[in-house]
Tab-separated table of N, CA and C in Angstrom:
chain	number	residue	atom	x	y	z
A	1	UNK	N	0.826	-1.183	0.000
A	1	UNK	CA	0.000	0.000	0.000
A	1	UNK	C	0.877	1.256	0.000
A	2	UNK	N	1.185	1.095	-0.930
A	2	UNK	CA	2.493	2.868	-1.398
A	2	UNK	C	1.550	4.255	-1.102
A	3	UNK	N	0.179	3.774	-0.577
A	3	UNK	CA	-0.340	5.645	-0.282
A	3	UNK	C	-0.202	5.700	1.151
A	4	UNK	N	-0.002	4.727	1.827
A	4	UNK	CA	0.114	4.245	3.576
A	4	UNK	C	1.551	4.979	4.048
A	5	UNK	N	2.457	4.909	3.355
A	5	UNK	CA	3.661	5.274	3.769
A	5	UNK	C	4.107	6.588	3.539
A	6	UNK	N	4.936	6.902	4.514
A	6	UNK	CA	5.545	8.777	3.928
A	6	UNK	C	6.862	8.563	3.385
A	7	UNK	N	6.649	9.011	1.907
A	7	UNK	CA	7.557	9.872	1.029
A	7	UNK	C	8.669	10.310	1.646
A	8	UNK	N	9.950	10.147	2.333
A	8	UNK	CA	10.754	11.106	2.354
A	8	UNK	C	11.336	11.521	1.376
A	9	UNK	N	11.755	11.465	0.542
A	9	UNK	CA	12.052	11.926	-0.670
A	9	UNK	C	11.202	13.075	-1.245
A	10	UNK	N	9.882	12.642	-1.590
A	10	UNK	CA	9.365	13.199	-1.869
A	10	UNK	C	8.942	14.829	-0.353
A	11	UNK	N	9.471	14.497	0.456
A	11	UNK	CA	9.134	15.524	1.572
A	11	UNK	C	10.415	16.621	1.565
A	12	UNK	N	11.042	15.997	1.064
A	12	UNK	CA	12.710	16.409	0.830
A	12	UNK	C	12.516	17.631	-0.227
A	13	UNK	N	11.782	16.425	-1.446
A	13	UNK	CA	12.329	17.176	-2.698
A	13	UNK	C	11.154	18.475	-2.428
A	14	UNK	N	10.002	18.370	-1.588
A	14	UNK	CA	9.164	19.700	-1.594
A	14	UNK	C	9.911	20.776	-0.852
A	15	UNK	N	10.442	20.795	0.285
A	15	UNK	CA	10.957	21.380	0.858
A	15	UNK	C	11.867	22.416	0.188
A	16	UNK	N	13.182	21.416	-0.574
A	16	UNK	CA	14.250	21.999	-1.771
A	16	UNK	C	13.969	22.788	-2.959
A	17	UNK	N	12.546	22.993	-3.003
A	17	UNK	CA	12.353	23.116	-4.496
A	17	UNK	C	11.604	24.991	-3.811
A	18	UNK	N	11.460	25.019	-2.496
A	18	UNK	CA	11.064	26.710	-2.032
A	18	UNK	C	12.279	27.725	-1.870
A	19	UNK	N	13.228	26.869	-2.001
A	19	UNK	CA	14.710	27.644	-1.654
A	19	UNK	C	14.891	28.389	-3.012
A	20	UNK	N	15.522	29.257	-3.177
A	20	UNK	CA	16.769	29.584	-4.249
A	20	UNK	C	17.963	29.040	-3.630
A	21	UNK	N	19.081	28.522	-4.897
A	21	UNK	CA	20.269	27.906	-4.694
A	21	UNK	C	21.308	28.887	-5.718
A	22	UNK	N	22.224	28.595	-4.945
A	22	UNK	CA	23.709	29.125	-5.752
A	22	UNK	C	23.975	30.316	-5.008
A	23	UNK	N	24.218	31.175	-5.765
A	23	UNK	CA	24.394	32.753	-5.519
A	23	UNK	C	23.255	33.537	-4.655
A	24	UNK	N	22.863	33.675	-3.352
A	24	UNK	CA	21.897	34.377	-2.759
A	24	UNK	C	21.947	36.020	-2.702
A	25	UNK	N	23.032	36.601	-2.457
A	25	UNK	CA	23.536	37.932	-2.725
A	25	UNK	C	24.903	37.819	-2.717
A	26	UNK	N	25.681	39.323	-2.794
A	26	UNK	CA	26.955	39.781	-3.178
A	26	UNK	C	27.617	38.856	-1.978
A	27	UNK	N	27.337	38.147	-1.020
A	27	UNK	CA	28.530	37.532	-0.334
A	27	UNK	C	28.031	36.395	0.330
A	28	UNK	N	26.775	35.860	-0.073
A	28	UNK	CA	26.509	34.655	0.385
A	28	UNK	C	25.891	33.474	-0.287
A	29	UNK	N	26.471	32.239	-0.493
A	29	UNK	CA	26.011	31.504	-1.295
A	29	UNK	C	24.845	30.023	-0.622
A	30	UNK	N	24.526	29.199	-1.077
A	30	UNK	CA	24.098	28.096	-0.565
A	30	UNK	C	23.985	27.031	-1.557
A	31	UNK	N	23.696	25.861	-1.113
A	31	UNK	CA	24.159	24.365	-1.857
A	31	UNK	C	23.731	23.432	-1.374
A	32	UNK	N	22.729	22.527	-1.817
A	32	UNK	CA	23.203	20.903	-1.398
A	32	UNK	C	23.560	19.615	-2.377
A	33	UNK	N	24.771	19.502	-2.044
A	33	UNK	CA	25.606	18.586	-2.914
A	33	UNK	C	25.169	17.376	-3.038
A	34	UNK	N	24.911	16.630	-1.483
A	34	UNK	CA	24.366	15.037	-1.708
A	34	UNK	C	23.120	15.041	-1.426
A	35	UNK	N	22.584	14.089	-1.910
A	35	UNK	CA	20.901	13.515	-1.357
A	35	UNK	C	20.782	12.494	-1.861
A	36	UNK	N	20.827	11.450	-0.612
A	36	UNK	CA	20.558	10.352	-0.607
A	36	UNK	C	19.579	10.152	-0.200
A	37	UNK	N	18.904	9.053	-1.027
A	37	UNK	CA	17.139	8.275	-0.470
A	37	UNK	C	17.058	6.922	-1.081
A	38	UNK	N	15.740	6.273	-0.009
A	38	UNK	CA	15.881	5.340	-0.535
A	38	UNK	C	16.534	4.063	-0.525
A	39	UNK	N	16.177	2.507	-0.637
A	39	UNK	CA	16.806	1.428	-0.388
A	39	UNK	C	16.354	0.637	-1.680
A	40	UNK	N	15.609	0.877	-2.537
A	40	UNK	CA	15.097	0.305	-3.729
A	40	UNK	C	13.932	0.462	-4.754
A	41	UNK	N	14.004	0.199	-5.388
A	41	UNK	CA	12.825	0.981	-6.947
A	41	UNK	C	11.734	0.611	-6.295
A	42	UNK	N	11.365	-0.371	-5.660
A	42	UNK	CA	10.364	-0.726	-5.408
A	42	UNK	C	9.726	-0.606	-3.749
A	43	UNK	N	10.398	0.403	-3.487
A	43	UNK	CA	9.722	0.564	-1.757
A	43	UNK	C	9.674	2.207	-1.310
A	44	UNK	N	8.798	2.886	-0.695
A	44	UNK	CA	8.695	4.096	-0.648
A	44	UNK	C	10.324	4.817	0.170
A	45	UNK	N	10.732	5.553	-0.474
A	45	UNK	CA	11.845	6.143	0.665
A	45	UNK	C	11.147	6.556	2.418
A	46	UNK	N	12.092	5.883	2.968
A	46	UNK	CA	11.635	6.124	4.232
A	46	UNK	C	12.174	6.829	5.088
A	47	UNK	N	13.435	7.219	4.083
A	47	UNK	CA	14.721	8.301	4.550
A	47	UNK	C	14.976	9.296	3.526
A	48	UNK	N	15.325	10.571	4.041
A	48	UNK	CA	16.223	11.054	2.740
A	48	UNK	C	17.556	11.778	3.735
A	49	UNK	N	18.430	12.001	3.450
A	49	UNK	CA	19.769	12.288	4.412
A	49	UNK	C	20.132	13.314	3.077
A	50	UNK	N	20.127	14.868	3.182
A	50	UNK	CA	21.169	16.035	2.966
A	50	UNK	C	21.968	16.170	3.077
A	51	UNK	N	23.293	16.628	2.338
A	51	UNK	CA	24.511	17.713	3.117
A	51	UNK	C	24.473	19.157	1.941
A	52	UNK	N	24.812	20.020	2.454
A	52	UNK	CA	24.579	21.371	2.253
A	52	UNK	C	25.506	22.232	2.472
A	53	UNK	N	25.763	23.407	2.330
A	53	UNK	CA	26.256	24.078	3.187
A	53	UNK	C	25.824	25.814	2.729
A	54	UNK	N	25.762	26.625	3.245
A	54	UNK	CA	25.791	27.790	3.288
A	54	UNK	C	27.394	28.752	3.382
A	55	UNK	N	27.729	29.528	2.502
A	55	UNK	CA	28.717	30.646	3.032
A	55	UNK	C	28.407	31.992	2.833
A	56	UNK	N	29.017	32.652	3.846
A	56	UNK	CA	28.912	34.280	3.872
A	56	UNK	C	29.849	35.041	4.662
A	57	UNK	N	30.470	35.912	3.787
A	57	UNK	CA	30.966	36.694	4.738
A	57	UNK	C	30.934	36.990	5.733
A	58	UNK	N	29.371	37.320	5.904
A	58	UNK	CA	28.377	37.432	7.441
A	58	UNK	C	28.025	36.248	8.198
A	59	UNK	N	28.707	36.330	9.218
A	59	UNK	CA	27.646	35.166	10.091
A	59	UNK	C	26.688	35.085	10.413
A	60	UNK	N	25.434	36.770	10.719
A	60	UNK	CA	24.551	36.592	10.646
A	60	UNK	C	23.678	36.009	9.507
A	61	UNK	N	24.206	36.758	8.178
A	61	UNK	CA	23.203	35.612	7.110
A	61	UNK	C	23.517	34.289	7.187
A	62	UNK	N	24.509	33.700	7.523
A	62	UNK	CA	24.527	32.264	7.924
A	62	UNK	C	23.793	31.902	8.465
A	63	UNK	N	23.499	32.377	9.506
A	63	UNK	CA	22.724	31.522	10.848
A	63	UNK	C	20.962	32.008	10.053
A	64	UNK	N	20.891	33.284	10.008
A	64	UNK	CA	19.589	33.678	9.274
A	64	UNK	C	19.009	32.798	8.280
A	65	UNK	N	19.563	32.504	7.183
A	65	UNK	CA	19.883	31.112	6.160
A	65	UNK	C	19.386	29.591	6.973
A	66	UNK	N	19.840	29.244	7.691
A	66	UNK	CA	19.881	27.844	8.441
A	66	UNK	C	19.056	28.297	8.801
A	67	UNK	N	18.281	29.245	9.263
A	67	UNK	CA	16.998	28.999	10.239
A	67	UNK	C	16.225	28.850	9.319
A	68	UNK	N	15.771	29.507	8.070
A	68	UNK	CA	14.998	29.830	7.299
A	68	UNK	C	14.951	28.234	6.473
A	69	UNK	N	16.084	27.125	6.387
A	69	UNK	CA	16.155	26.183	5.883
A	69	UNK	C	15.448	25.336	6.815
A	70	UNK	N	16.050	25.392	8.330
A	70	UNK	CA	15.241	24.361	9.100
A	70	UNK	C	13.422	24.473	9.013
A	71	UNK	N	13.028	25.734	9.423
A	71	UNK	CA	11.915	26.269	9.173
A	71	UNK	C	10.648	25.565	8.255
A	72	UNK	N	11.395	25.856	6.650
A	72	UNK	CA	10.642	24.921	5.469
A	72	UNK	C	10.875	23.899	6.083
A	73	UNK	N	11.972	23.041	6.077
A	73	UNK	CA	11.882	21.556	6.477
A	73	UNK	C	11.066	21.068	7.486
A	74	UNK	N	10.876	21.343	8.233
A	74	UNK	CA	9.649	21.434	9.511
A	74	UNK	C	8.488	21.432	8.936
A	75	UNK	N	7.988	22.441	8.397
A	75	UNK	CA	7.008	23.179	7.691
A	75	UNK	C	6.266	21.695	6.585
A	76	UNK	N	6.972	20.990	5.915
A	76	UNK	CA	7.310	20.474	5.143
A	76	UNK	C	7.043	18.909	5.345
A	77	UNK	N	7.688	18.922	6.873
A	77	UNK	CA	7.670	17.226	7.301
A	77	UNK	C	6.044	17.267	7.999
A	78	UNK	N	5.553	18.455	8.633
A	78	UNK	CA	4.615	18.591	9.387
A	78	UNK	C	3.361	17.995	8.326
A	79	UNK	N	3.365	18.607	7.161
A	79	UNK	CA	2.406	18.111	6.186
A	79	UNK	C	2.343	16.457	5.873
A	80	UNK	N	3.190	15.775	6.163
A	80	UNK	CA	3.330	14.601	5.526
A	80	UNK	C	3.457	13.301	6.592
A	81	UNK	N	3.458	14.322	8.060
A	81	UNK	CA	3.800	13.551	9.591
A	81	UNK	C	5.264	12.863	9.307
A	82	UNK	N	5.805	13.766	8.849
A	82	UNK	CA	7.502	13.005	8.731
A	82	UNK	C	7.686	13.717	9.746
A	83	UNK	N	9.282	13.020	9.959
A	83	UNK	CA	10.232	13.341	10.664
A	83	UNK	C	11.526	14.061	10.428
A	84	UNK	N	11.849	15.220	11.101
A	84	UNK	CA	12.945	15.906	10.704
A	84	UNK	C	14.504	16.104	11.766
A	85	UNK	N	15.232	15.604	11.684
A	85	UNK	CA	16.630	15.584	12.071
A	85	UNK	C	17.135	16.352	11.565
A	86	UNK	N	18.175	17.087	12.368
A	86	UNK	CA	19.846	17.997	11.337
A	86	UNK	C	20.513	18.080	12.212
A	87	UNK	N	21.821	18.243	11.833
A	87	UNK	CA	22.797	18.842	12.193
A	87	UNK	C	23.739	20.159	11.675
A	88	UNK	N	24.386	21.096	12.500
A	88	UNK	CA	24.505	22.201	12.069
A	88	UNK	C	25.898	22.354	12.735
A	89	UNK	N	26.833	22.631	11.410
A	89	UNK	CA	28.238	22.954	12.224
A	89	UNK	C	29.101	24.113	11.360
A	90	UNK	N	29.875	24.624	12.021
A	90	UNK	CA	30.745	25.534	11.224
A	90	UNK	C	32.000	24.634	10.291
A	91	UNK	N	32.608	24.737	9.004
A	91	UNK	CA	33.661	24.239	8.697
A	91	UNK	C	34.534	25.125	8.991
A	92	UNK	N	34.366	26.401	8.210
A	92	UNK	CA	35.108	27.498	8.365
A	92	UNK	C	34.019	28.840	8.579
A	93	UNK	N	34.472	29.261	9.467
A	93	UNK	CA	33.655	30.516	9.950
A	93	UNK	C	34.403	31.959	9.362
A	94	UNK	N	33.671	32.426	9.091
A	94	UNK	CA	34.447	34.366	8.072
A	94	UNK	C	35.199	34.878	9.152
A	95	UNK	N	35.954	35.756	8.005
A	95	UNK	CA	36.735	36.281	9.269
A	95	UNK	C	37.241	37.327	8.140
A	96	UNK	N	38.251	38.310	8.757
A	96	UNK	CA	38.517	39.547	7.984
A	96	UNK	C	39.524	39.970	8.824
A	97	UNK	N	40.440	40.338	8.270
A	97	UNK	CA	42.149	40.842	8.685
A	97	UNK	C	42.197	42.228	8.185
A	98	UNK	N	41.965	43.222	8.886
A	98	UNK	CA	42.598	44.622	8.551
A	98	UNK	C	43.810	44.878	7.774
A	99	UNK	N	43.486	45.755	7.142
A	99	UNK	CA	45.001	45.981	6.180
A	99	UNK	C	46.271	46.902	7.320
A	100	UNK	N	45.861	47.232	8.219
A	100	UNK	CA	46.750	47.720	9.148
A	100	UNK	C	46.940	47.062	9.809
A	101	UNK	N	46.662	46.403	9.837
A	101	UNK	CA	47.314	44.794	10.457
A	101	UNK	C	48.865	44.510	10.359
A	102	UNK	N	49.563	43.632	11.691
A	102	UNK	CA	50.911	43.967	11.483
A	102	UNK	C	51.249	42.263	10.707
A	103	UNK	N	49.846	41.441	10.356
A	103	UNK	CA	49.942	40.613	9.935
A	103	UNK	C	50.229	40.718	8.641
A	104	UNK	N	48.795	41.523	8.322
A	104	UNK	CA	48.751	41.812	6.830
A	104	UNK	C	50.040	42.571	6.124
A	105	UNK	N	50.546	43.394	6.545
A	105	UNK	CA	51.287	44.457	6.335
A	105	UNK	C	52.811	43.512	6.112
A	106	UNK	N	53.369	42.721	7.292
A	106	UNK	CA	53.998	41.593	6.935
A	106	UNK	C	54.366	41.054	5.914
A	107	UNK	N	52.973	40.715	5.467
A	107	UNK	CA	52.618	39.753	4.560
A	107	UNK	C	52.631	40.580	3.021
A	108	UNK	N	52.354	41.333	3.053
A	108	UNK	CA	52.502	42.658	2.059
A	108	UNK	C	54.109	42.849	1.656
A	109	UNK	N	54.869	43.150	2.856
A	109	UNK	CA	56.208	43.508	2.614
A	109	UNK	C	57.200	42.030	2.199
A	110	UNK	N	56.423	40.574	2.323
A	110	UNK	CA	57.162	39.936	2.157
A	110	UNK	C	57.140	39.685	0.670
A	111	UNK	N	55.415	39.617	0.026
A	111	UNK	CA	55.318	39.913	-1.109
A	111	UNK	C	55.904	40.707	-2.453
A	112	UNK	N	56.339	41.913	-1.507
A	112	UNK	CA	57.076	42.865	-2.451
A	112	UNK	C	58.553	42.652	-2.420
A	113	UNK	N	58.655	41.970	-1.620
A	113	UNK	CA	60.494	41.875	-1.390
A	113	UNK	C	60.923	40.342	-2.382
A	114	UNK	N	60.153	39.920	-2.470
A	114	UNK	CA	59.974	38.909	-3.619
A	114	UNK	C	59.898	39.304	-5.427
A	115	UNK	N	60.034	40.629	-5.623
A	115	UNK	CA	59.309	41.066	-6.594
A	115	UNK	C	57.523	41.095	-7.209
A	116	UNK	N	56.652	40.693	-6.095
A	116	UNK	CA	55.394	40.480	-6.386
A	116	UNK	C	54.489	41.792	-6.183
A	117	UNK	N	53.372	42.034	-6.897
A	117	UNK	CA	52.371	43.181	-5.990
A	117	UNK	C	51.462	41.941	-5.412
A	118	UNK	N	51.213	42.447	-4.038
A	118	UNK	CA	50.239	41.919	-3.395
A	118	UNK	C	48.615	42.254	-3.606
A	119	UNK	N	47.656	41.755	-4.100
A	119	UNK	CA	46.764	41.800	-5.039
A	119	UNK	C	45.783	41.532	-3.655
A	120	UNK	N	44.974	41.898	-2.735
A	120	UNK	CA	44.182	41.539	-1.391
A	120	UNK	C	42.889	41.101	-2.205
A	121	UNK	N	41.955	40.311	-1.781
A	121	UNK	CA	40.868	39.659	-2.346
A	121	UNK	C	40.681	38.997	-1.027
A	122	UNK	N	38.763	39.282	-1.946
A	122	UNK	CA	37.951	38.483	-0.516
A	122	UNK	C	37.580	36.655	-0.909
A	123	UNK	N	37.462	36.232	-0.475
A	123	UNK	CA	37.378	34.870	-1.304
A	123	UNK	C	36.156	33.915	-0.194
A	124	UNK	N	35.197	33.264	-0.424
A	124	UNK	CA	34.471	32.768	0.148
A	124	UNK	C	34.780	31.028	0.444
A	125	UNK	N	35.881	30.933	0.234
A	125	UNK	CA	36.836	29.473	-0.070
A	125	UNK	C	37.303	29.308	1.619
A	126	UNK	N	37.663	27.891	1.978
A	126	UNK	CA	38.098	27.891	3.057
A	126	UNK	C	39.502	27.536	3.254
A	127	UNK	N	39.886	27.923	4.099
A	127	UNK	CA	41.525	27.802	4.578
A	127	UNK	C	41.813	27.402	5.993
A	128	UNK	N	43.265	27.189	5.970
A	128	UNK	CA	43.941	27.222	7.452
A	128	UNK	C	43.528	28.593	8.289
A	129	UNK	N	43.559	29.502	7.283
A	129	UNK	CA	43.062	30.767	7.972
A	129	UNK	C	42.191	31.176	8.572
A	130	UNK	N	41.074	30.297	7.876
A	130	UNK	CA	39.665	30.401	8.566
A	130	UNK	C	39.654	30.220	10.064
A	131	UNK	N	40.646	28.675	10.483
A	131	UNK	CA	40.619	27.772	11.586
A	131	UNK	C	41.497	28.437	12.420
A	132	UNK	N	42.242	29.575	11.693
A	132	UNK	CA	43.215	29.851	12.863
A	132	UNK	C	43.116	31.095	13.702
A	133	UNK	N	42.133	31.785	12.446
A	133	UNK	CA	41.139	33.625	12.779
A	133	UNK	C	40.216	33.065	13.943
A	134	UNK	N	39.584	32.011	13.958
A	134	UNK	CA	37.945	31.496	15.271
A	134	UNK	C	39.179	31.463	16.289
A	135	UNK	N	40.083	31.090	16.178
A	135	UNK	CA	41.034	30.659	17.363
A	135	UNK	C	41.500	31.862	18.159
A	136	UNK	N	41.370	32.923	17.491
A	136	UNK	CA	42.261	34.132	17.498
A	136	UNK	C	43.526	34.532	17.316
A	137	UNK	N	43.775	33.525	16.456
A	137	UNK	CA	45.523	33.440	15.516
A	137	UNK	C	45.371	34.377	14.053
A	138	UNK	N	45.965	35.827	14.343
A	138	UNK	CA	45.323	36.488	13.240
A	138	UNK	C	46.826	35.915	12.012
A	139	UNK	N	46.116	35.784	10.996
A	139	UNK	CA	46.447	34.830	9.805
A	139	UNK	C	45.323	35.404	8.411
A	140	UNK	N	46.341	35.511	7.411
A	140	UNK	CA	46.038	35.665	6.106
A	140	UNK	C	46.133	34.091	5.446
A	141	UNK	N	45.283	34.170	4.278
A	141	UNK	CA	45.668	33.206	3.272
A	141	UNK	C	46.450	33.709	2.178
A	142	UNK	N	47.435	33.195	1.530
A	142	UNK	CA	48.247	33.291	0.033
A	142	UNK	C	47.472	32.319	-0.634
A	143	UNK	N	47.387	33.712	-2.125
A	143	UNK	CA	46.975	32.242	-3.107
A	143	UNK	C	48.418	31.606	-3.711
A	144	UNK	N	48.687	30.719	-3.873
A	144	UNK	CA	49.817	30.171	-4.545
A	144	UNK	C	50.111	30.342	-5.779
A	145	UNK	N	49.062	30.953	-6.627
A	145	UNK	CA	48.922	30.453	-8.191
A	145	UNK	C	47.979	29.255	-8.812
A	146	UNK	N	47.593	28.360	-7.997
A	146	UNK	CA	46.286	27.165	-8.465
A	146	UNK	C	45.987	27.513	-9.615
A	147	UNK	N	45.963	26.635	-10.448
A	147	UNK	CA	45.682	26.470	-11.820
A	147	UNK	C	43.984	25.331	-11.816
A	148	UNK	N	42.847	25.962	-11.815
A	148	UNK	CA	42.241	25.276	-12.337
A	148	UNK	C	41.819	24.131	-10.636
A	149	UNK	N	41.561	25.459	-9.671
A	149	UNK	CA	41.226	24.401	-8.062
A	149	UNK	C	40.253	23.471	-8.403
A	150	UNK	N	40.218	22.746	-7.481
A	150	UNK	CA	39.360	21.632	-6.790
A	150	UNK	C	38.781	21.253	-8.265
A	151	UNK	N	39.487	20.871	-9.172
A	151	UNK	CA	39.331	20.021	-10.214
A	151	UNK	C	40.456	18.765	-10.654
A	152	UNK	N	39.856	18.244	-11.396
A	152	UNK	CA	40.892	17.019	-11.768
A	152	UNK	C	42.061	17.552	-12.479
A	153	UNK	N	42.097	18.509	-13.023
A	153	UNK	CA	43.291	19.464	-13.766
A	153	UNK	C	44.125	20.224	-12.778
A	154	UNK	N	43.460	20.709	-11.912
A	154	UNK	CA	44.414	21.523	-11.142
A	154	UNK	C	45.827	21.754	-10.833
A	155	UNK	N	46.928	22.321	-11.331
A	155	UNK	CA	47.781	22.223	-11.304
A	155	UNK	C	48.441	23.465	-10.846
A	156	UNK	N	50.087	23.732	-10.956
A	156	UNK	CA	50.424	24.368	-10.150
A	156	UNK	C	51.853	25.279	-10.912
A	157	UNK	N	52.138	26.170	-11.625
A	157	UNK	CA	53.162	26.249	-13.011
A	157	UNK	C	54.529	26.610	-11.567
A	158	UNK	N	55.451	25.994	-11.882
A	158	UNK	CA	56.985	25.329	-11.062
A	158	UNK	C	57.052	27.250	-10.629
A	159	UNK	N	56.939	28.222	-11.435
A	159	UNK	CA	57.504	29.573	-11.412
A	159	UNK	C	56.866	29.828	-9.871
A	160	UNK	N	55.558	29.991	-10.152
A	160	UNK	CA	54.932	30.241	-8.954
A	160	UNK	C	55.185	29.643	-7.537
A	161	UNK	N	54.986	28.416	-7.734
A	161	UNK	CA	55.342	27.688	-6.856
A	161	UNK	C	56.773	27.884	-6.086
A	162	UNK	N	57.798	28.054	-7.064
A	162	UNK	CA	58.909	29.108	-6.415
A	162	UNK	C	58.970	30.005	-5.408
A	163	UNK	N	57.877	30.682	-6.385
A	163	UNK	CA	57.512	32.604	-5.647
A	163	UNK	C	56.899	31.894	-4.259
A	164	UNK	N	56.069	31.306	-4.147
A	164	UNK	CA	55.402	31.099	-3.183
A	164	UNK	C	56.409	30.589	-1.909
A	165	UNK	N	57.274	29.506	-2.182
A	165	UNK	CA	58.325	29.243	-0.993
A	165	UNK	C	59.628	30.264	-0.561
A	166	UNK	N	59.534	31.389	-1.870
A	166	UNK	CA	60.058	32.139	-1.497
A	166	UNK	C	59.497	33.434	-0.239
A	167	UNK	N	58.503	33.990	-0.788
A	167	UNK	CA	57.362	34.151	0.287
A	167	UNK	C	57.517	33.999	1.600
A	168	UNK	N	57.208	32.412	1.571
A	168	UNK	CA	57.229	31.744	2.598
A	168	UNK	C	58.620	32.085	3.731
A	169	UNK	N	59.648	31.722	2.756
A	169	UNK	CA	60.920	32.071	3.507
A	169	UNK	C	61.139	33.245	4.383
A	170	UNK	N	60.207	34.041	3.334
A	170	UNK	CA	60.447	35.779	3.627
A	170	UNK	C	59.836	35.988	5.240
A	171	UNK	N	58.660	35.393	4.798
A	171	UNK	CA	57.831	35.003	6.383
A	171	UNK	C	58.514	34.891	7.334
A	172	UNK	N	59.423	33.848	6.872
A	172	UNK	CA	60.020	33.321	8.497
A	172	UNK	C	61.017	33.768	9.034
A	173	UNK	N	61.586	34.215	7.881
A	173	UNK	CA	62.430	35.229	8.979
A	173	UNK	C	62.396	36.884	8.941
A	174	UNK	N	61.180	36.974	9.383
A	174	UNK	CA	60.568	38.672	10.512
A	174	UNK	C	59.957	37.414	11.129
């Protein structure tokens, strides 16, 4: 009797389909990558399991975001007498380094003593930096040069990669 049972999937896919995805404004995005459901063609999903994530510059639109997600989902399971579980964690939390910073500034002069201009950019990507700013370890990220990130191509041209341990060197000793 397939009308006896609740849909998770189908409670899932109503829920997902009230959102906008991708680009939400100038500094905050959202996503869900996996969704799994389901144990076979022939039996109602009795699960569906998300992962997602939200980024923003702002932590308040983060948290604003997640509420507004849990919310529908609730909203959503309530219609269908499902059940709703989550979990909610930071990977990397925003953070922002002043340019008068004796980090930044550092990091600036090591750049130029290398022959480089230091080019500052905001980037919604995560780093060591992220993990080390929540800590209160004030820390910049370098881009290295990445050719083509978090793809199967990605590579790295030897020049840069140079510049970059040179950099590095410069770092370590101030």
């Amino acid at each position: 009797s397939p009308e006896k049972g609740i849909n998770a999937l189908s409670v899932a896919a109503s829920a997902i389909s009230k959102f906008s995805w991708g680009r939400l404004d100038e500094e905050t995005t959202m996503n869900i990558g996996l969704f799994k459901s389901g144990s076979a063609v022939n039996v109602i999903p009795e699960s569906a399991e998300l992962e997602g994530e939200i980024r923003s510059f702002n932590i308040q639109k983060v948290e604003n975001q997640f509420e507004k997600v849990i919310e529908i989902f609730k909203s959503e399971a309530e219609k269908s007498n499902a059940k709703i579980e989550y979990e909610y964690f930071w990977d990397f939390k925003p953070y922002t380094v002043s340019q008068d910073s004796e980090v930044y500034m550092k990091t600036v002069n090591a750049i130029k003593k290398v022959g480089l201009e230091a080019i500052p950019k905001i980037s919604l990507g995560g780093s060591d930096a992220n993990s080390l700013n929540a800590r209160g370890i004030t820390s910049v990220n370098l881009g290295i040069g990445a050719q083509n990130p978090h793809s199967n191509e990605e590579f790295i041209f030897i020049e840069d990669l140079i510049k970059s341990s040179e950099i590095a060197l410069e770092l370590i000793k101030k």
